[in-house]
CSV table of C-alpha atoms and ligand atoms in Angstrom, one decimal:
chain,number,residue,atom,x,y,z
O,501,UNK,CA,77.2,89.1,179.7
O,502,UNK,CA,77.9,87.7,176.4
O,503,UNK,CA,78.5,89.7,173.2
O,504,UNK,CA,75.2,90.5,171.6
O,505,UNK,CA,73.7,91.8,174.8
O,506,UNK,CA,72.5,95.3,175.6
O,507,UNK,CA,75.0,97.6,177.3
O,508,UNK,CA,73.8,100.9,178.8
O,509,UNK,CA,75.9,103.9,179.6
O,510,UNK,CA,75.0,106.9,181.9
O,511,UNK,CA,76.3,109.8,179.8
O,512,UNK,CA,76.6,110.2,176.0
O,513,UNK,CA,79.6,112.6,175.7
O,514,UNK,CA,82.8,111.7,173.8
O,515,UNK,CA,83.8,109.1,176.5
O,516,UNK,CA,80.4,107.4,176.1
O,517,UNK,CA,80.7,107.6,172.3
O,518,UNK,CA,84.2,106.0,172.2
O,519,UNK,CA,83.1,103.3,174.7
O,520,UNK,CA,80.0,102.6,172.6
O,521,UNK,CA,82.2,102.2,169.5
O,522,UNK,CA,84.3,99.7,171.3
O,523,UNK,CA,81.2,97.9,172.5
O,524,UNK,CA,79.8,97.7,169.0
O,525,UNK,CA,83.1,96.3,167.7
O,526,UNK,CA,82.4,93.4,170.1
O,527,UNK,CA,78.8,93.0,168.9
O,528,UNK,CA,77.0,94.6,171.8
O,529,UNK,CA,74.0,96.8,171.4
O,530,UNK,CA,74.3,100.1,173.2
O,531,UNK,CA,71.8,102.5,174.9
O,532,UNK,CA,72.9,105.8,176.5
O,533,UNK,CA,71.3,108.5,178.7
O,534,UNK,CA,72.2,112.1,178.3
O,535,UNK,CA,70.5,115.5,178.7
O,536,UNK,CA,71.3,116.3,175.1
O,537,UNK,CA,69.4,114.4,172.4
O,538,UNK,CA,72.2,115.1,169.8
O,539,UNK,CA,75.0,114.1,172.3
O,540,UNK,CA,78.2,112.7,170.7
O,541,UNK,CA,77.2,109.1,171.5
O,542,UNK,CA,73.8,109.5,170.0
O,543,UNK,CA,75.2,109.0,166.4
O,544,UNK,CA,76.7,105.6,167.2
O,545,UNK,CA,74.2,103.9,169.6
O,546,UNK,CA,70.9,102.1,169.2
O,547,UNK,CA,69.0,104.4,171.6
O,548,UNK,CA,69.4,107.7,173.4
O,549,UNK,CA,67.3,108.3,176.5
O,550,UNK,CA,67.1,112.0,177.2
O,551,UNK,CA,67.4,112.9,180.9
O,552,UNK,CA,69.3,115.0,183.3
O,553,UNK,CA,71.9,113.4,185.6
O,554,UNK,CA,69.5,113.3,188.5
O,555,UNK,CA,66.5,112.1,186.5
O,556,UNK,CA,65.5,108.9,188.3
O,557,UNK,CA,62.7,108.1,185.8
O,558,UNK,CA,65.1,108.4,182.8
O,559,UNK,CA,67.7,106.3,184.7
O,560,UNK,CA,65.0,103.6,185.2
O,561,UNK,CA,64.2,103.6,181.4
O,562,UNK,CA,68.0,103.3,180.7
O,563,UNK,CA,68.5,100.3,183.0
O,564,UNK,CA,65.3,98.4,182.1
O,565,UNK,CA,66.2,95.5,179.9
O,566,UNK,CA,69.9,96.3,180.0
O,567,UNK,CA,72.3,93.5,180.7
O,568,UNK,CA,74.8,95.8,182.4
O,569,UNK,CA,75.1,99.5,183.0
O,570,UNK,CA,78.3,101.7,183.3
O,571,UNK,CA,78.9,105.4,183.2
O,572,UNK,CA,81.1,108.0,181.5
O,573,UNK,CA,80.6,110.9,183.9
O,574,UNK,CA,80.6,110.8,187.7
O,575,UNK,CA,78.0,113.5,188.2
O,576,UNK,CA,75.0,111.1,188.2
O,577,UNK,CA,72.6,111.6,191.1
O,578,UNK,CA,72.9,109.0,193.8
O,579,UNK,CA,69.1,108.3,193.6
O,580,UNK,CA,69.4,107.7,189.9
O,581,UNK,CA,72.4,105.4,190.5
O,582,UNK,CA,70.6,103.5,193.2
O,583,UNK,CA,67.6,103.0,190.9
O,584,UNK,CA,69.8,101.7,188.1
O,585,UNK,CA,71.6,99.3,190.5
O,586,UNK,CA,68.2,97.9,191.5
O,587,UNK,CA,67.4,96.9,187.9
O,588,UNK,CA,70.7,95.9,186.4
O,589,UNK,CA,74.4,95.3,187.4
O,590,UNK,CA,75.7,98.8,187.8
O,591,UNK,CA,79.5,98.9,187.4
O,592,UNK,CA,81.6,100.6,188.9
O,593,UNK,CA,79.0,100.7,191.7
O,594,UNK,CA,77.1,103.3,193.7
O,595,UNK,CA,79.4,103.9,196.7
O,596,UNK,CA,82.7,104.7,194.9
O,597,UNK,CA,80.8,107.2,192.7
O,598,UNK,CA,79.2,108.8,195.7
O,599,UNK,CA,82.6,109.4,197.2
O,600,UNK,CA,84.4,110.5,194.0
O,601,UNK,CA,81.6,112.8,192.7
O,602,UNK,CA,82.2,115.2,195.5
O,603,UNK,CA,85.7,116.5,195.8
O,604,UNK,CA,85.3,117.2,199.5
O,605,UNK,CA,84.5,113.5,200.2
O,606,UNK,CA,87.1,112.3,197.6
O,607,UNK,CA,90.0,114.3,199.1
O,608,UNK,CA,89.0,113.3,202.6
O,609,UNK,CA,88.7,109.6,201.6
O,610,UNK,CA,92.2,109.8,200.0
O,611,UNK,CA,93.8,111.3,203.2
O,612,UNK,CA,91.9,109.0,205.5
O,613,UNK,CA,93.0,105.9,203.6
O,614,UNK,CA,96.7,106.9,203.7
O,615,UNK,CA,97.2,108.1,200.1
O,616,UNK,CA,99.5,111.0,199.8
O,617,UNK,CA,97.8,114.3,198.8
O,618,UNK,CA,99.0,117.9,199.1
O,619,UNK,CA,97.9,120.1,202.0
O,620,UNK,CA,94.2,120.9,201.8
O,621,UNK,CA,91.2,122.0,203.8
O,622,UNK,CA,87.5,121.4,203.2
O,623,UNK,CA,85.7,124.8,203.3
O,624,UNK,CA,82.0,125.4,203.8
O,625,UNK,CA,81.9,129.2,204.4
O,626,UNK,CA,83.8,132.3,203.5
O,627,UNK,CA,85.2,132.3,207.0
O,628,UNK,CA,86.5,128.8,206.5
O,629,UNK,CA,88.2,129.9,203.3
O,630,UNK,CA,90.0,132.9,205.0
O,631,UNK,CA,91.2,130.5,207.7
O,632,UNK,CA,92.3,127.9,205.1
O,633,UNK,CA,94.1,130.4,202.9
O,634,UNK,CA,96.2,131.5,205.9
O,635,UNK,CA,96.9,127.9,207.0
O,636,UNK,CA,97.9,126.8,203.5
O,637,UNK,CA,100.4,129.6,203.1
O,638,UNK,CA,98.4,132.0,200.9
O,639,UNK,CA,98.7,130.3,197.5
O,640,UNK,CA,95.6,128.3,196.9
O,641,UNK,CA,93.6,126.4,194.3
O,642,UNK,CA,89.9,126.5,195.4
O,643,UNK,CA,87.8,123.7,193.8
O,644,UNK,CA,84.1,123.4,194.1
O,645,UNK,CA,83.0,120.0,195.6
O,646,UNK,CA,80.5,119.0,192.9
O,647,UNK,CA,80.3,119.5,189.2
O,648,UNK,CA,83.7,121.1,188.4
O,649,UNK,CA,85.8,119.9,185.3
O,650,UNK,CA,88.4,121.3,183.0
O,651,UNK,CA,89.3,124.0,185.5
O,652,UNK,CA,85.6,125.0,185.7
O,653,UNK,CA,84.4,125.5,189.3
O,654,UNK,CA,87.9,126.6,190.3
O,655,UNK,CA,89.4,129.8,191.5
O,656,UNK,CA,93.0,130.6,192.4
O,657,UNK,CA,94.1,132.7,195.3
O,658,UNK,CA,97.5,134.4,195.8
O,659,UNK,CA,99.1,133.2,192.5
O,660,UNK,CA,99.4,136.6,190.9
O,661,UNK,CA,100.4,138.7,193.9
O,662,UNK,CA,99.8,138.1,197.6
O,663,UNK,CA,96.4,136.9,198.8
O,664,UNK,CA,94.3,139.6,200.3
O,665,UNK,CA,90.9,139.4,202.2
O,666,UNK,CA,89.3,140.8,199.0
O,667,UNK,CA,90.9,138.1,196.7
O,668,UNK,CA,89.7,135.4,199.1
O,669,UNK,CA,86.1,136.8,199.2
O,670,UNK,CA,86.3,137.1,195.4
O,671,UNK,CA,87.3,133.4,195.0
O,672,UNK,CA,84.5,132.3,197.3
O,673,UNK,CA,82.0,134.2,195.1
O,674,UNK,CA,83.6,132.8,191.9
O,675,UNK,CA,82.8,129.2,192.9
O,676,UNK,CA,79.3,130.1,193.9
O,677,UNK,CA,79.7,130.0,197.7
O,678,UNK,CA,79.4,126.1,197.8
O,679,UNK,CA,81.3,123.5,199.8
O,680,UNK,CA,84.7,123.2,198.3
O,681,UNK,CA,88.3,122.0,198.7
O,682,UNK,CA,91.1,124.6,199.2
O,683,UNK,CA,94.4,123.1,198.2
O,684,UNK,CA,97.9,124.5,198.6
O,685,UNK,CA,99.2,125.5,195.2
O,686,UNK,CA,102.0,123.0,194.5
O,687,UNK,CA,105.3,123.5,192.7
O,688,UNK,CA,104.8,121.0,189.9
O,689,UNK,CA,107.6,119.2,188.1
O,690,UNK,CA,105.1,117.3,185.9
O,691,UNK,CA,101.7,115.8,185.9
O,692,UNK,CA,101.0,112.1,185.2
O,693,UNK,CA,98.0,109.8,185.3
O,694,UNK,CA,97.6,106.0,185.8
O,695,UNK,CA,94.6,104.1,184.5
O,696,UNK,CA,93.7,100.9,186.4
O,697,UNK,CA,90.9,98.4,185.6
O,698,UNK,CA,89.2,95.9,187.9
O,699,UNK,CA,86.6,93.3,186.9
O,700,UNK,CA,83.9,91.8,189.1
O,701,UNK,CA,86.1,88.8,189.9
O,702,UNK,CA,88.5,91.3,191.5
O,703,UNK,CA,91.3,91.0,188.9
O,704,UNK,CA,93.2,94.3,188.6
O,705,UNK,CA,95.5,95.7,185.9
O,706,UNK,CA,97.2,99.0,185.5
O,707,UNK,CA,98.3,100.8,182.4
O,708,UNK,CA,101.7,102.4,182.0
O,709,UNK,CA,101.6,106.0,183.3
O,710,UNK,CA,100.8,108.8,180.9
O,711,UNK,CA,102.5,112.2,181.0
O,712,UNK,CA,100.0,115.1,180.8
O,713,UNK,CA,100.3,118.8,179.9
O,714,UNK,CA,97.6,121.2,180.8
O,715,UNK,CA,97.0,124.7,179.5
O,716,UNK,CA,94.5,126.9,181.4
O,717,UNK,CA,93.7,123.9,183.6
O,718,UNK,CA,92.6,121.9,180.5
O,719,UNK,CA,94.5,118.9,179.2
O,720,UNK,CA,96.4,120.0,176.0
O,721,UNK,CA,98.3,116.8,175.3
O,722,UNK,CA,99.2,113.5,176.8
O,723,UNK,CA,101.8,110.9,175.9
O,724,UNK,CA,102.4,107.2,176.7
O,725,UNK,CA,104.8,106.2,178.2
O,726,UNK,CA,105.5,109.0,180.7
O,727,UNK,CA,109.3,108.4,180.6
O,728,UNK,CA,109.8,108.3,184.4
O,729,UNK,CA,112.3,106.2,186.3
O,730,UNK,CA,111.3,102.5,186.7
O,731,UNK,CA,111.0,103.1,190.5
O,732,UNK,CA,108.5,106.0,190.1
O,733,UNK,CA,106.6,104.2,187.4
O,734,UNK,CA,106.2,101.1,189.7
O,735,UNK,CA,105.1,103.3,192.6
O,736,UNK,CA,102.5,105.1,190.5
O,737,UNK,CA,101.1,101.9,189.0
O,738,UNK,CA,100.9,100.2,192.4
O,739,UNK,CA,99.1,103.3,193.8
O,740,UNK,CA,96.4,103.1,191.2
O,741,UNK,CA,96.0,99.4,191.6
O,742,UNK,CA,95.7,99.7,195.4
O,743,UNK,CA,93.2,102.5,195.1
O,744,UNK,CA,90.8,100.7,192.7
O,745,UNK,CA,90.8,97.6,194.9
O,746,UNK,CA,90.1,99.7,198.0
O,747,UNK,CA,87.3,101.6,196.4
O,748,UNK,CA,85.8,98.3,195.2
O,749,UNK,CA,85.4,99.7,191.7
O,750,UNK,CA,84.2,97.3,189.0
O,751,UNK,CA,85.4,99.3,186.0
O,752,UNK,CA,88.1,101.9,185.4
O,753,UNK,CA,89.8,104.3,187.8
O,754,UNK,CA,92.1,107.0,186.4
O,755,UNK,CA,94.3,108.6,189.1
O,756,UNK,CA,95.7,112.0,188.2
O,757,UNK,CA,99.0,112.6,190.1
O,758,UNK,CA,101.4,115.4,190.6
O,759,UNK,CA,105.2,115.0,190.7
O,760,UNK,CA,106.4,118.0,192.7
O,761,UNK,CA,109.8,119.7,192.3
O,762,UNK,CA,110.5,118.4,195.8
O,763,UNK,CA,110.3,114.9,194.3
O,764,UNK,CA,107.0,113.9,196.0
O,765,UNK,CA,104.4,111.8,194.2
O,766,UNK,CA,100.9,113.1,195.2
O,767,UNK,CA,97.4,112.2,194.2
O,768,UNK,CA,95.5,115.1,192.6
O,769,UNK,CA,92.1,113.6,191.7
O,770,UNK,CA,90.2,110.5,190.7
O,771,UNK,CA,88.0,109.6,187.7
O,772,UNK,CA,86.0,106.4,187.8
O,773,UNK,CA,85.6,106.1,184.0
O,774,UNK,CA,87.6,106.5,180.8
O,775,UNK,CA,89.9,109.5,180.9
O,776,UNK,CA,91.1,112.1,178.3
O,777,UNK,CA,94.7,111.2,179.2
O,778,UNK,CA,94.3,107.6,177.9
O,779,UNK,CA,92.7,108.2,174.5
O,780,UNK,CA,96.1,107.2,173.1
O,781,UNK,CA,95.6,103.7,174.6
O,782,UNK,CA,93.5,103.2,171.4
O,783,UNK,CA,96.7,103.5,169.4
O,784,UNK,CA,99.4,102.4,171.7
O,785,UNK,CA,98.1,99.6,173.9
O,786,UNK,CA,97.0,96.0,173.3
O,787,UNK,CA,93.6,96.9,174.8
O,788,UNK,CA,92.2,100.4,174.7
O,789,UNK,CA,90.7,102.0,177.8
O,790,UNK,CA,87.3,101.8,176.0
O,791,UNK,CA,87.5,98.1,175.3
O,792,UNK,CA,88.7,97.6,178.9
O,793,UNK,CA,85.6,99.3,180.2
O,794,UNK,CA,83.4,97.2,178.0
O,795,UNK,CA,85.2,94.1,179.3
O,796,UNK,CA,84.8,95.0,183.0
O,797,UNK,CA,81.2,96.1,182.6
O,798,UNK,CA,80.3,92.8,180.9
O,799,UNK,CA,82.3,90.7,183.4
O,800,UNK,CA,84.8,89.4,180.8
O,801,UNK,CA,88.5,88.8,181.5
O,802,UNK,CA,90.5,92.0,181.5
O,803,UNK,CA,92.5,92.8,178.4
O,804,UNK,CA,96.3,93.0,178.2
O,805,UNK,CA,97.3,96.6,179.1
O,806,UNK,CA,100.8,96.4,177.6
O,807,UNK,CA,102.1,99.2,175.5
O,808,UNK,CA,102.8,98.1,171.9
O,809,UNK,CA,104.1,101.4,170.6
O,810,UNK,CA,104.6,104.9,172.0
O,811,UNK,CA,101.5,107.1,171.4
O,812,UNK,CA,100.3,110.6,172.0
O,813,UNK,CA,97.2,112.8,171.7
O,814,UNK,CA,96.5,116.5,171.4
O,815,UNK,CA,93.1,117.9,172.2
O,816,UNK,CA,91.2,120.0,169.7
O,817,UNK,CA,89.2,122.6,171.6
O,818,UNK,CA,86.6,124.8,170.0
O,819,UNK,CA,89.1,127.6,169.8
O,820,UNK,CA,90.6,125.9,166.8
O,821,UNK,CA,87.4,126.5,164.8
O,822,UNK,CA,87.0,130.2,165.8
O,823,UNK,CA,89.2,131.4,163.0
O,824,UNK,CA,87.6,129.2,160.3
O,825,UNK,CA,87.4,125.5,159.3
O,826,UNK,CA,90.6,123.7,160.4
O,827,UNK,CA,92.9,122.3,157.7
O,828,UNK,CA,92.4,118.6,158.5
O,829,UNK,CA,94.1,117.4,155.3
O,830,UNK,CA,97.3,119.2,156.2
O,831,UNK,CA,97.3,117.6,159.7
O,832,UNK,CA,96.5,114.1,158.3
O,833,UNK,CA,99.5,114.3,156.0
O,834,UNK,CA,101.8,114.0,159.1
O,835,UNK,CA,102.9,110.3,159.3
O,836,UNK,CA,101.1,108.2,162.0
O,837,UNK,CA,98.4,110.8,162.7
O,838,UNK,CA,94.7,110.0,163.1
O,839,UNK,CA,91.8,112.4,163.5
O,840,UNK,CA,89.0,111.9,166.1
O,841,UNK,CA,86.0,114.2,166.0
O,842,UNK,CA,83.1,113.9,168.5
O,843,UNK,CA,80.3,115.3,166.2
O,844,UNK,CA,79.7,118.3,168.5
O,845,UNK,CA,78.1,120.8,166.3
O,846,UNK,CA,78.8,124.1,168.1
O,847,UNK,CA,82.5,124.9,168.7
O,848,UNK,CA,83.0,127.0,171.8
O,849,UNK,CA,86.3,128.2,173.4
O,850,UNK,CA,87.5,125.5,175.8
O,851,UNK,CA,85.0,122.9,174.5
O,852,UNK,CA,86.6,119.5,173.7
O,853,UNK,CA,85.6,118.9,170.0
O,854,UNK,CA,88.0,116.1,169.2
O,855,UNK,CA,91.6,115.1,169.3
O,856,UNK,CA,94.5,114.1,167.2
O,857,UNK,CA,96.5,110.9,167.9
O,858,UNK,CA,99.8,109.7,166.7
O,859,UNK,CA,102.2,106.8,167.2
O,860,UNK,CA,106.0,107.0,166.9
O,861,UNK,CA,109.2,105.1,167.4
O,862,UNK,CA,109.6,107.0,170.7
O,863,UNK,CA,107.3,108.9,173.0
O,864,UNK,CA,109.1,112.1,171.8
O,865,UNK,CA,108.4,111.3,168.2
O,866,UNK,CA,104.7,110.5,168.8
O,867,UNK,CA,104.3,113.7,170.7
O,868,UNK,CA,106.2,115.7,168.1
O,869,UNK,CA,104.0,114.3,165.3
O,870,UNK,CA,100.7,115.1,167.1
O,871,UNK,CA,101.9,118.6,167.9
O,872,UNK,CA,103.1,119.2,164.3
O,873,UNK,CA,99.7,118.0,163.0
O,874,UNK,CA,97.9,120.4,165.4
O,875,UNK,CA,100.1,123.3,164.3
O,876,UNK,CA,99.1,122.6,160.7
O,877,UNK,CA,95.4,122.9,161.4
H,1685,LIG,N1,97.0,122.2,194.1
H,1685,LIG,C1,97.4,122.4,192.9
H,1685,LIG,N2,98.7,122.9,192.6
H,1685,LIG,C2,99.1,123.2,191.4
H,1685,LIG,N3,98.4,123.0,190.3
H,1685,LIG,C3,97.1,122.5,190.4
H,1685,LIG,C4,96.6,122.2,191.7
H,1685,LIG,N4,95.3,121.7,191.6
H,1685,LIG,C5,95.1,121.7,190.2
H,1685,LIG,N5,96.1,122.2,189.5
H,1685,LIG,C6,96.2,122.4,188.1
H,1685,LIG,O1,94.9,122.5,187.5
H,1685,LIG,C7,94.6,121.4,186.7
H,1685,LIG,C8,93.1,121.0,186.9
H,1685,LIG,O2,92.8,120.7,188.2
H,1685,LIG,P1,92.0,119.4,188.6
H,1685,LIG,O3,92.0,119.4,190.1
H,1685,LIG,O4,92.6,118.3,188.0
H,1685,LIG,O5,90.5,119.8,188.2
H,1685,LIG,P2,89.6,119.3,186.9
H,1685,LIG,O6,88.5,118.6,187.5
H,1685,LIG,O7,89.3,120.6,186.3
H,1685,LIG,O8,90.5,118.5,186.0
H,1685,LIG,C9,95.5,120.3,187.2
H,1685,LIG,O9,95.7,119.3,186.2
H,1685,LIG,C10,96.8,121.1,187.4
H,1685,LIG,O10,97.4,121.5,186.2
H,1686,LIG,MG1,91.8,117.0,186.5
C-alpha cells in the first residue's frame, strides 16, 4: 500500500494516536474506531468511527475503503475482526488476536509451543482456584482471561500472609468469577520486554530488550537498552523473533518477560501491537515502534531497529494531576527531555495521561533525566 492510501486502526487510544502520527508523517490518511468520540487519536486522524470493540457494523464502516487495517488493542471481538478481514487486509490477522486476547488461551499456547512460562493453572470455578492455589504453593497472581490490563482484572493470593480459603474465595469474587489464569508468584530479579516486527513477506526483526519497572502492576518507567549480558540479550531477542513467526503475526509482537532470581528467563505475556515499554524507540531507535507498525501494515520493508542512543520513558498517570496542574516547564528544563501528552481530558488515578522521554549518553543517564523531570512536575 503506497503512501497516500487510507490506513485504518481498531482502537483510538494513545497507541493508536502515536501510530496515526507516524502514518501521517509518511503521508497516509488515517481512520480509527473507538467507543469514545474524543479518544486520543481523534485529534490527529481524518475520521473517527464510534463503536464498541464488538460492534460488527462499526468495524465494517472502519474497513470499507481502507487499504489496510491494524489494531492498537487486542480486545476486539472476533466477529468484528472477521468482518474487517473480509473487506481489507487485516494485519496482524484474526487467529493470533483470538489466542492472545484471552490469557487462558495465550498461556496454554505458550506452554504447548515450548516457550518457558512460570507454573500456572487455568481456572474456571472457585473449586479450581482452591485446587490451583494449593498446587502452586499458595502464592498466586490470579488474572482474568479477558479484558485485564495495567493490573486490572487481577487479584493476588497469599502475598501478605498465608493463603486461606477465605482469601481464595475473595480473589475469585474480585475478578468477577470468570475463567482466569492462576500463576505462581515468582521471585523477580527484573522485568524486560522485547518488541519484534514481521511483515507480510515474513521478514522478522527484533528490537533490543527494554528494562521495565512496574509500580502497583502499572509500568512506571522503561529504558533501552536493558543492560543484560550479551547471552541473555540474544536469547530474549531470539525468543520474540521465534514467537512472532510461529504466531504468523503481520505486525508487532511485544513479549513481556521475567528474569527470576533463580536466573530463569520466562515469558509473562504477549501484546500484538505497540507497547508502552517501547515508547522510547521514538527517541532511541532508527525506526520507532509506531513507524514499524505502519510499515508492516502497509506491506513495506521493515525499518532498521538499531539503537542510536540510550533512551528512557516515565509514565504520567492521572495521579500527577490530582494535586494541581503539573509544572511542565520545570520538567522540560532537564536536558534531553520531551513531553508527550495524549489529550485525555479527565485525569484519574492510574490512568495513563502521557509520558516523559529522554535520551542520554548511557541508559543510566537517560533514565536519571526522565526521573528527574518527573520529580520536578
Ligand atoms: N506470576 C507473577 N509473579 C510475579 N509478579 C507478577 C506475576 N504476574 C504479574 N506480575 C506483576 O504484575 C505486573 C502486571 O501483570 P501482567 O500479567 O503483565 O498484566 P497486565 O495485563 O496488567 O500488564 C507484571 O508486570 C509484574 O510486575
Ligand atoms: Mg503486562
